[in-house]
Tab-separated table of C-alpha atoms in Angstrom:
chain	number	residue	atom	x	y	z
C	1	MET	CA	46.478	-25.111	-31.877
C	2	LEU	CA	44.736	-23.215	-29.079
C	3	LYS	CA	48.097	-22.650	-27.392
C	4	ASN	CA	49.427	-21.216	-30.665
C	5	TYR	CA	46.541	-18.714	-30.811
C	6	PHE	CA	47.326	-17.395	-27.360
C	7	LYS	CA	51.026	-17.217	-28.147
C	8	THR	CA	50.434	-15.305	-31.380
C	9	ALA	CA	48.010	-12.927	-29.678
C	10	TRP	CA	50.497	-12.180	-26.896
C	11	ARG	CA	53.304	-11.531	-29.420
C	12	THR	CA	51.052	-9.191	-31.383
C	13	ILE	CA	50.207	-7.233	-28.223
C	14	THR	CA	53.832	-6.900	-27.125
C	15	LYS	CA	55.052	-6.032	-30.592
C	16	ASN	CA	52.609	-3.094	-30.931
C	17	ARG	CA	52.410	-1.880	-27.388
C	18	ILE	CA	51.056	1.621	-28.023
C	19	TYR	CA	48.368	0.427	-30.424
C	20	SER	CA	47.385	-2.419	-28.094
C	21	PHE	CA	47.276	-0.106	-25.080
C	22	ILE	CA	44.978	2.347	-26.856
C	23	ASN	CA	42.699	-0.352	-28.188
C	24	ILE	CA	42.350	-2.325	-24.980
C	25	LEU	CA	42.096	0.797	-22.788
C	26	GLY	CA	39.324	2.246	-24.958
C	27	LEU	CA	37.304	-0.970	-24.778
C	28	THR	CA	37.902	-1.313	-21.030
C	29	ILE	CA	36.802	2.255	-20.248
C	30	GLY	CA	33.678	1.890	-22.388
C	31	MET	CA	32.683	-1.407	-20.732
C	32	CYS	CA	33.396	-0.070	-17.218
C	33	ALA	CA	31.347	3.063	-17.843
C	34	CYS	CA	28.516	0.940	-19.183
C	35	MET	CA	28.576	-1.343	-16.116
C	36	LEU	CA	28.683	1.621	-13.699
C	37	VAL	CA	25.623	3.203	-15.312
C	38	ALA	CA	23.918	-0.188	-15.386
C	39	THR	CA	24.600	-0.532	-11.650
C	40	VAL	CA	22.705	2.674	-10.952
C	41	VAL	CA	19.784	1.459	-13.059
C	42	MET	CA	19.710	-1.911	-11.316
C	43	ASP	CA	19.802	-0.249	-7.902
C	44	ASP	CA	16.822	1.979	-8.765
C	45	LEU	CA	14.878	-1.050	-10.033
C	46	SER	CA	15.618	-3.052	-6.887
C	47	TYR	CA	13.695	-0.818	-4.472
C	48	ASP	CA	11.258	-2.706	-2.201
C	49	LYS	CA	11.676	-5.987	-4.040
C	50	GLN	CA	12.936	-7.743	-0.869
C	51	TRP	CA	9.667	-7.948	1.069
C	52	SER	CA	8.205	-11.446	1.087
C	53	ARG	CA	4.629	-10.088	0.676
C	54	GLY	CA	5.698	-7.319	-1.696
C	55	ASN	CA	3.448	-8.565	-4.522
C	56	ASP	CA	0.360	-8.052	-2.331
C	57	LEU	CA	1.346	-4.831	-0.561
C	58	TYR	CA	-0.075	-1.489	-1.764
C	59	ARG	CA	-0.170	2.135	-0.669
C	60	ILE	CA	-3.587	3.815	-0.711
C	61	ILE	CA	-3.629	6.903	-2.956
C	62	SER	CA	-6.449	9.445	-2.748
C	63	VAL	CA	-7.548	11.263	-5.880
C	64	ASN	CA	-9.449	14.547	-5.558
C	65	ARG	CA	-11.405	15.163	-8.737
C	66	MET	CA	-11.495	18.970	-9.010
C	67	GLY	CA	-12.926	19.183	-12.494
C	68	GLU	CA	-12.675	17.842	-15.995
C	69	GLY	CA	-9.137	16.618	-16.472
C	70	LEU	CA	-7.982	18.062	-13.106
C	71	ASN	CA	-7.087	15.501	-10.491
C	72	ASP	CA	-5.058	16.036	-7.340
C	73	ARG	CA	-3.326	12.847	-6.147
C	74	PHE	CA	-1.789	12.510	-2.687
C	75	ALA	CA	-0.249	9.634	-0.771
C	76	SER	CA	-2.640	9.542	2.171
C	77	SER	CA	-6.227	8.592	2.861
C	78	PHE	CA	-8.824	8.716	5.594
C	79	THR	CA	-7.971	6.389	8.455
C	80	GLY	CA	-11.621	5.300	8.506
C	81	VAL	CA	-11.410	4.176	4.894
C	82	GLY	CA	-8.569	1.812	5.727
C	83	ASN	CA	-10.542	0.335	8.620
C	84	ALA	CA	-13.642	-0.054	6.442
C	85	LEU	CA	-11.662	-1.924	3.776
C	86	LYS	CA	-10.256	-4.256	6.427
C	87	ASN	CA	-13.653	-5.005	7.906
C	88	ASP	CA	-15.909	-5.137	4.844
C	89	PHE	CA	-13.794	-6.450	1.938
C	90	PRO	CA	-12.750	-10.120	2.083
C	91	GLU	CA	-9.801	-9.453	-0.299
C	92	VAL	CA	-8.078	-7.411	2.424
C	93	GLN	CA	-5.878	-9.138	4.964
C	94	THR	CA	-4.832	-6.120	6.938
C	95	VAL	CA	-4.285	-2.363	6.846
C	96	ALA	CA	-1.507	-0.452	8.628
C	97	GLU	CA	-0.433	3.164	9.022
C	98	LEU	CA	3.214	3.677	7.975
C	99	SER	CA	4.828	7.075	8.102
C	100	VAL	CA	8.556	7.819	7.806
C	101	ARG	CA	9.806	11.060	9.331
C	102	ASP	CA	13.305	12.491	9.171
C	103	LYS	CA	15.311	14.302	11.832
C	104	GLU	CA	13.017	13.442	14.743
C	105	PRO	CA	14.685	14.738	17.972
C	106	PHE	CA	15.423	12.311	20.808
C	107	ARG	CA	17.573	12.096	23.904
C	108	ILE	CA	19.212	8.966	25.284
C	109	THR	CA	18.944	10.324	28.817
C	110	GLN	CA	16.948	13.180	30.335
C	111	GLN	CA	20.207	14.924	31.195
C	112	ASP	CA	21.415	14.781	27.579
C	113	GLU	CA	21.549	18.380	26.378
C	114	THR	CA	22.732	17.772	22.808
C	115	GLY	CA	20.305	15.032	21.860
C	116	LEU	CA	20.150	13.390	18.457
C	117	LYS	CA	18.069	13.394	15.328
C	118	ALA	CA	16.946	10.100	13.813
C	119	VAL	CA	14.884	8.750	10.935
C	120	VAL	CA	11.717	7.358	12.503
C	121	LEU	CA	9.055	5.003	11.182
C	122	TRP	CA	5.702	5.395	12.847
C	123	ALA	CA	3.717	2.187	12.421
C	124	ASP	CA	0.876	0.396	14.046
C	125	THR	CA	1.196	-3.221	15.171
C	126	SER	CA	-0.358	-4.539	11.916
C	127	VAL	CA	3.016	-3.878	10.284
C	128	TRP	CA	4.226	-7.281	11.511
C	129	GLN	CA	2.006	-8.912	8.856
C	130	MET	CA	3.401	-6.704	6.084
C	131	LEU	CA	7.129	-6.203	6.487
C	132	ASP	CA	9.968	-8.579	7.338
C	133	PHE	CA	11.766	-7.381	10.453
C	134	LYS	CA	14.611	-9.528	11.702
C	135	VAL	CA	14.421	-9.385	15.486
C	136	LEU	CA	17.837	-9.732	17.126
C	137	LYS	CA	16.853	-9.184	20.765
C	138	GLY	CA	13.701	-8.684	22.742
C	139	SER	CA	10.060	-9.523	22.037
C	140	PRO	CA	8.720	-6.448	20.220
C	141	ARG	CA	5.714	-8.390	18.901
C	142	ASN	CA	4.355	-8.444	22.435
C	143	PHE	CA	3.055	-4.892	22.757
C	144	VAL	CA	3.602	-3.426	26.228
C	145	GLU	CA	0.477	-1.545	27.270
C	146	GLY	CA	0.626	1.801	28.995
C	147	VAL	CA	3.900	2.933	27.454
C	148	SER	CA	5.193	3.934	24.010
C	149	ASN	CA	6.935	0.969	22.382
C	150	VAL	CA	9.961	1.399	20.131
C	151	MET	CA	12.375	-0.809	18.267
C	152	ILE	CA	15.849	0.317	17.331
C	153	THR	CA	18.178	-0.908	14.572
C	154	GLU	CA	21.596	-2.473	15.066
C	155	SER	CA	23.401	0.578	13.686
C	156	PHE	CA	21.496	2.841	16.091
C	157	ARG	CA	22.504	0.594	18.984
C	158	GLU	CA	26.150	0.710	17.950
C	159	LYS	CA	26.053	4.518	17.983
C	160	TYR	CA	24.257	5.163	21.226
C	161	PHE	CA	24.324	1.904	23.197
C	162	PRO	CA	27.776	0.458	22.416
C	163	ASN	CA	28.461	-2.885	24.104
C	164	GLU	CA	25.083	-2.713	25.839
C	165	ASP	CA	21.792	-4.573	25.642
C	166	PRO	CA	19.304	-1.743	24.922
C	167	VAL	CA	16.151	-3.825	25.423
C	168	GLY	CA	14.258	-2.550	28.425
C	169	LYS	CA	15.971	0.827	28.412
C	170	THR	CA	14.167	4.151	27.868
C	171	ILE	CA	14.794	6.974	25.428
C	172	TYR	CA	13.088	10.375	25.443
C	173	ASP	CA	11.724	12.702	22.821
C	174	VAL	CA	12.422	16.412	22.637
C	175	PRO	CA	8.990	18.097	22.750
C	176	ILE	CA	8.505	21.098	20.497
C	177	TYR	CA	5.049	22.351	21.462
C	178	SER	CA	5.002	21.394	25.145
C	179	ASP	CA	7.228	21.005	28.182
C	180	ILE	CA	6.285	17.381	28.798
C	181	THR	CA	8.932	14.870	27.748
C	182	LYS	CA	7.582	11.557	26.500
C	183	GLU	CA	9.263	8.270	27.349
C	184	TYR	CA	9.754	5.426	24.880
C	185	LEU	CA	10.454	1.889	26.036
C	186	ILE	CA	12.854	-0.091	23.811
C	187	THR	CA	11.149	-3.454	23.363
C	188	GLY	CA	13.304	-4.882	20.586
C	189	LEU	CA	16.493	-4.717	18.619
C	190	ILE	CA	16.215	-5.440	14.862
C	191	ALA	CA	18.641	-5.741	11.970
C	192	ASP	CA	19.191	-2.630	9.868
C	193	MET	CA	16.438	-1.996	7.402
C	194	PRO	CA	17.365	-2.271	3.699
C	195	SER	CA	18.775	0.879	2.124
C	196	ASN	CA	16.942	0.199	-1.162
C	197	SER	CA	13.523	0.872	0.320
C	198	VAL	CA	11.289	3.904	0.784
C	199	ILE	CA	10.439	2.495	4.220
C	200	ARG	CA	13.675	3.064	6.096
C	201	SER	CA	14.394	4.111	9.636
C	202	GLU	CA	16.640	3.898	12.680
C	203	ILE	CA	13.813	3.891	15.177
C	204	ILE	CA	10.390	2.274	14.774
C	205	ILE	CA	7.641	3.595	17.021
C	206	LEU	CA	4.829	1.053	17.381
C	207	THR	CA	1.261	2.073	18.167
C	208	LYS	CA	-2.088	0.349	18.401
C	209	PRO	CA	-4.264	0.604	15.264
C	210	ARG	CA	-6.723	3.498	15.357
C	211	THR	CA	-10.424	2.663	15.314
C	212	GLU	CA	-11.713	5.691	13.406
C	213	GLU	CA	-14.719	4.985	11.207
C	214	VAL	CA	-15.379	6.211	7.689
C	215	ASN	CA	-17.530	9.343	7.541
C	216	LYS	CA	-20.447	9.916	5.160
C	217	LYS	CA	-19.591	13.621	4.952
C	218	GLN	CA	-16.097	12.767	3.681
C	219	SER	CA	-14.189	14.086	6.652
C	220	GLY	CA	-11.744	12.591	9.125
C	221	THR	CA	-8.062	12.130	9.843
C	222	PHE	CA	-5.693	11.623	6.938
C	223	SER	CA	-2.881	9.145	7.374
C	224	GLN	CA	-0.505	7.159	5.161
C	225	ASN	CA	-2.200	3.786	4.865
C	226	TYR	CA	-0.830	0.582	3.380
C	227	ILE	CA	-3.010	-2.374	2.551
C	228	LEU	CA	-2.131	-6.072	2.305
C	229	LEU	CA	-4.329	-8.064	-0.066
C	230	LYS	CA	-4.799	-11.787	-0.307
C	231	PRO	CA	-2.564	-13.498	-2.904
C	232	GLY	CA	-4.092	-13.568	-6.362
C	233	THR	CA	-6.366	-10.574	-5.895
C	234	ASP	CA	-7.220	-8.777	-9.155
C	235	ILE	CA	-6.164	-5.251	-8.238
C	236	ALA	CA	-8.078	-3.632	-11.140
C	237	GLN	CA	-11.343	-5.278	-10.118
C	238	PHE	CA	-10.675	-4.534	-6.471
C	239	THR	CA	-10.060	-0.847	-7.215
C	240	LYS	CA	-13.287	-0.613	-9.172
C	241	LYS	CA	-15.200	-2.325	-6.392
C	242	VAL	CA	-13.792	-0.002	-3.682
C	243	ASN	CA	-14.499	3.213	-5.639
C	244	GLN	CA	-18.049	2.133	-6.406
C	245	TRP	CA	-18.646	1.381	-2.705
C	246	TYR	CA	-17.241	4.713	-1.572
C	247	THR	CA	-19.204	6.701	-4.171
C	248	ASN	CA	-22.429	5.106	-2.958
C	249	PHE	CA	-21.493	5.476	0.717
C	250	VAL	CA	-20.607	9.168	1.022
C	251	GLU	CA	-23.058	12.044	0.729
C	252	VAL	CA	-20.972	14.496	-1.257
C	253	LYS	CA	-21.057	15.669	-4.867
C	254	ASN	CA	-17.508	14.778	-5.955
C	255	PRO	CA	-16.235	11.977	-3.712
C	256	TYR	CA	-12.610	11.015	-3.565
C	257	GLN	CA	-11.496	8.081	-5.673
C	258	PHE	CA	-8.777	5.688	-4.540
C	259	GLU	CA	-5.859	4.036	-6.252
C	260	PHE	CA	-3.693	1.240	-4.928
C	261	GLN	CA	-0.026	1.726	-5.727
C	262	PRO	CA	2.201	-1.383	-5.458
C	263	ILE	CA	4.970	-0.866	-2.909
C	264	LYS	CA	7.501	-1.831	-5.624
C	265	ASP	CA	6.416	1.202	-7.705
C	266	ILE	CA	6.524	3.846	-4.975
C	267	TYR	CA	10.201	4.794	-5.368
C	268	LEU	CA	10.044	5.490	-9.126
C	269	HIS	CA	6.412	6.671	-9.433
C	270	SER	CA	5.884	9.185	-6.641
C	271	ASP	CA	6.333	12.596	-8.288
C	272	PHE	CA	3.132	13.717	-6.568
C	273	ALA	CA	4.213	12.710	-3.052
C	274	GLU	CA	6.128	15.047	-0.771
C	275	THR	CA	6.363	12.698	2.213
C	276	LEU	CA	9.114	10.360	1.004
C	277	LEU	CA	12.688	10.714	2.179
C	278	VAL	CA	13.952	9.187	-1.060
C	279	LYS	CA	12.396	8.873	-4.476
C	280	GLY	CA	13.535	8.355	-8.031
C	281	ASN	CA	12.120	8.954	-11.458
C	282	TYR	CA	11.237	6.223	-13.919
C	283	LYS	CA	12.191	8.558	-16.811
C	284	ASN	CA	15.778	8.509	-15.591
C	285	ILE	CA	15.804	4.710	-16.018
C	286	PHE	CA	15.212	5.023	-19.763
C	287	ILE	CA	17.759	7.838	-20.072
C	288	LEU	CA	20.464	5.999	-18.153
C	289	SER	CA	19.755	2.714	-19.949
C	290	GLY	CA	20.187	4.487	-23.291
C	291	VAL	CA	23.461	6.059	-22.100
C	292	ALA	CA	24.798	2.653	-20.984
C	293	ILE	CA	23.964	1.022	-24.346
C	294	LEU	CA	25.451	3.964	-26.239
C	295	LEU	CA	28.721	3.803	-24.253
C	296	LEU	CA	29.033	0.090	-24.956
C	297	LEU	CA	28.333	0.511	-28.665
C	298	ILE	CA	30.882	3.334	-28.976
C	299	ALA	CA	33.528	1.214	-27.247
C	300	CYS	CA	32.813	-1.772	-29.486
C	301	PHE	CA	32.803	0.265	-32.705
C	302	ASN	CA	36.042	1.926	-31.702
C	303	PHE	CA	37.650	-1.428	-30.989
C	304	ILE	CA	36.461	-2.874	-34.293
C	305	ASN	CA	37.634	0.128	-36.291
C	306	LEU	CA	41.104	0.106	-34.766
C	307	THR	CA	41.377	-3.671	-35.287
C	308	THR	CA	40.244	-3.354	-38.939
C	309	ALA	CA	42.772	-0.593	-39.540
C	310	ARG	CA	45.557	-2.947	-38.482
C	311	THR	CA	44.384	-5.850	-40.678
C	312	ILE	CA	46.876	-5.090	-43.483
C	313	TYR	CA	49.769	-5.601	-41.072
C	314	ARG	CA	48.597	-9.131	-40.347
C	315	MET	CA	48.277	-10.253	-43.982
C	316	LYS	CA	51.588	-12.078	-43.751
C	317	GLU	CA	50.369	-14.026	-40.727
C	318	THR	CA	47.126	-14.929	-42.533
C	319	GLY	CA	49.059	-16.173	-45.565
C	320	VAL	CA	51.285	-18.412	-43.462
C	321	ARG	CA	48.252	-19.879	-41.718
C	322	LYS	CA	46.578	-20.656	-45.063
C	323	ILE	CA	49.722	-22.416	-46.306
C	324	LEU	CA	49.720	-24.507	-43.136
C	325	GLY	CA	46.123	-25.540	-43.842
C	326	ALA	CA	44.126	-23.227	-41.605
C	327	GLY	CA	40.410	-22.955	-42.297
C	328	ARG	CA	38.399	-19.766	-42.624
């Protein structure tokens, strides 16, 4: 019987080629459009989901309370605050400075006149506890004292060190405000960083963590700090605890307050941040999801309407099937 269904369906399609073409094409276009839009939505939702400690990794957000209902949020905080959290709060495993910069100028050799511009991640050595770097060559975890340590990605190596082992070689920056060129020792080669991440780079410059202390007068160096909490930490309670400590510690009238933004939320919820190379908007997710559903519904309704309109032409077939004992 199943074979008969397929045979009848094929004969119906070939007998009414124009109608079948229009009906099937309309449904196909609608479903393809829906899937394409859904792919964009899924890609936006996938940002920074790949990190193994992603559930415990947060960016420190500073909030400047300027008056009733007026708050200025920015994606950096005092370096001393990060160090204080690491030293005084048992919930904190580590804190690291992470800063992505675009179009940083470098030269492969000192004689290179053209140079290159690369996306660079500045990070201190605590980053090893936060992010998953796949080391292909070298021992970048072993920090070489007395020289600036860098890691490069596989794609960067293919561009500028083809068929070479870059570990142990030196690259040079292009100074803007001085005549002194700084050397960077390549200590490791890593796999390309994921494209669906706000933390992306071709070169990673590693530094030692800074030892700046928190200041009672609410002053110091601002940096982009990320914090790794112990698994199971209640972030709401932790945030309340940190803000209460800081309010009692500083000697100013309106102290900063701090928020801890999950790394998985940074891409879609960073309208206030100007330091990201890439960022999306969570509102677009709802809009695109609605468009995808609407496209699918239109395609389905169109298919059903066209099929219903042709029902009268299949009455003869239905009658024959009933005579032969077919069920509903």
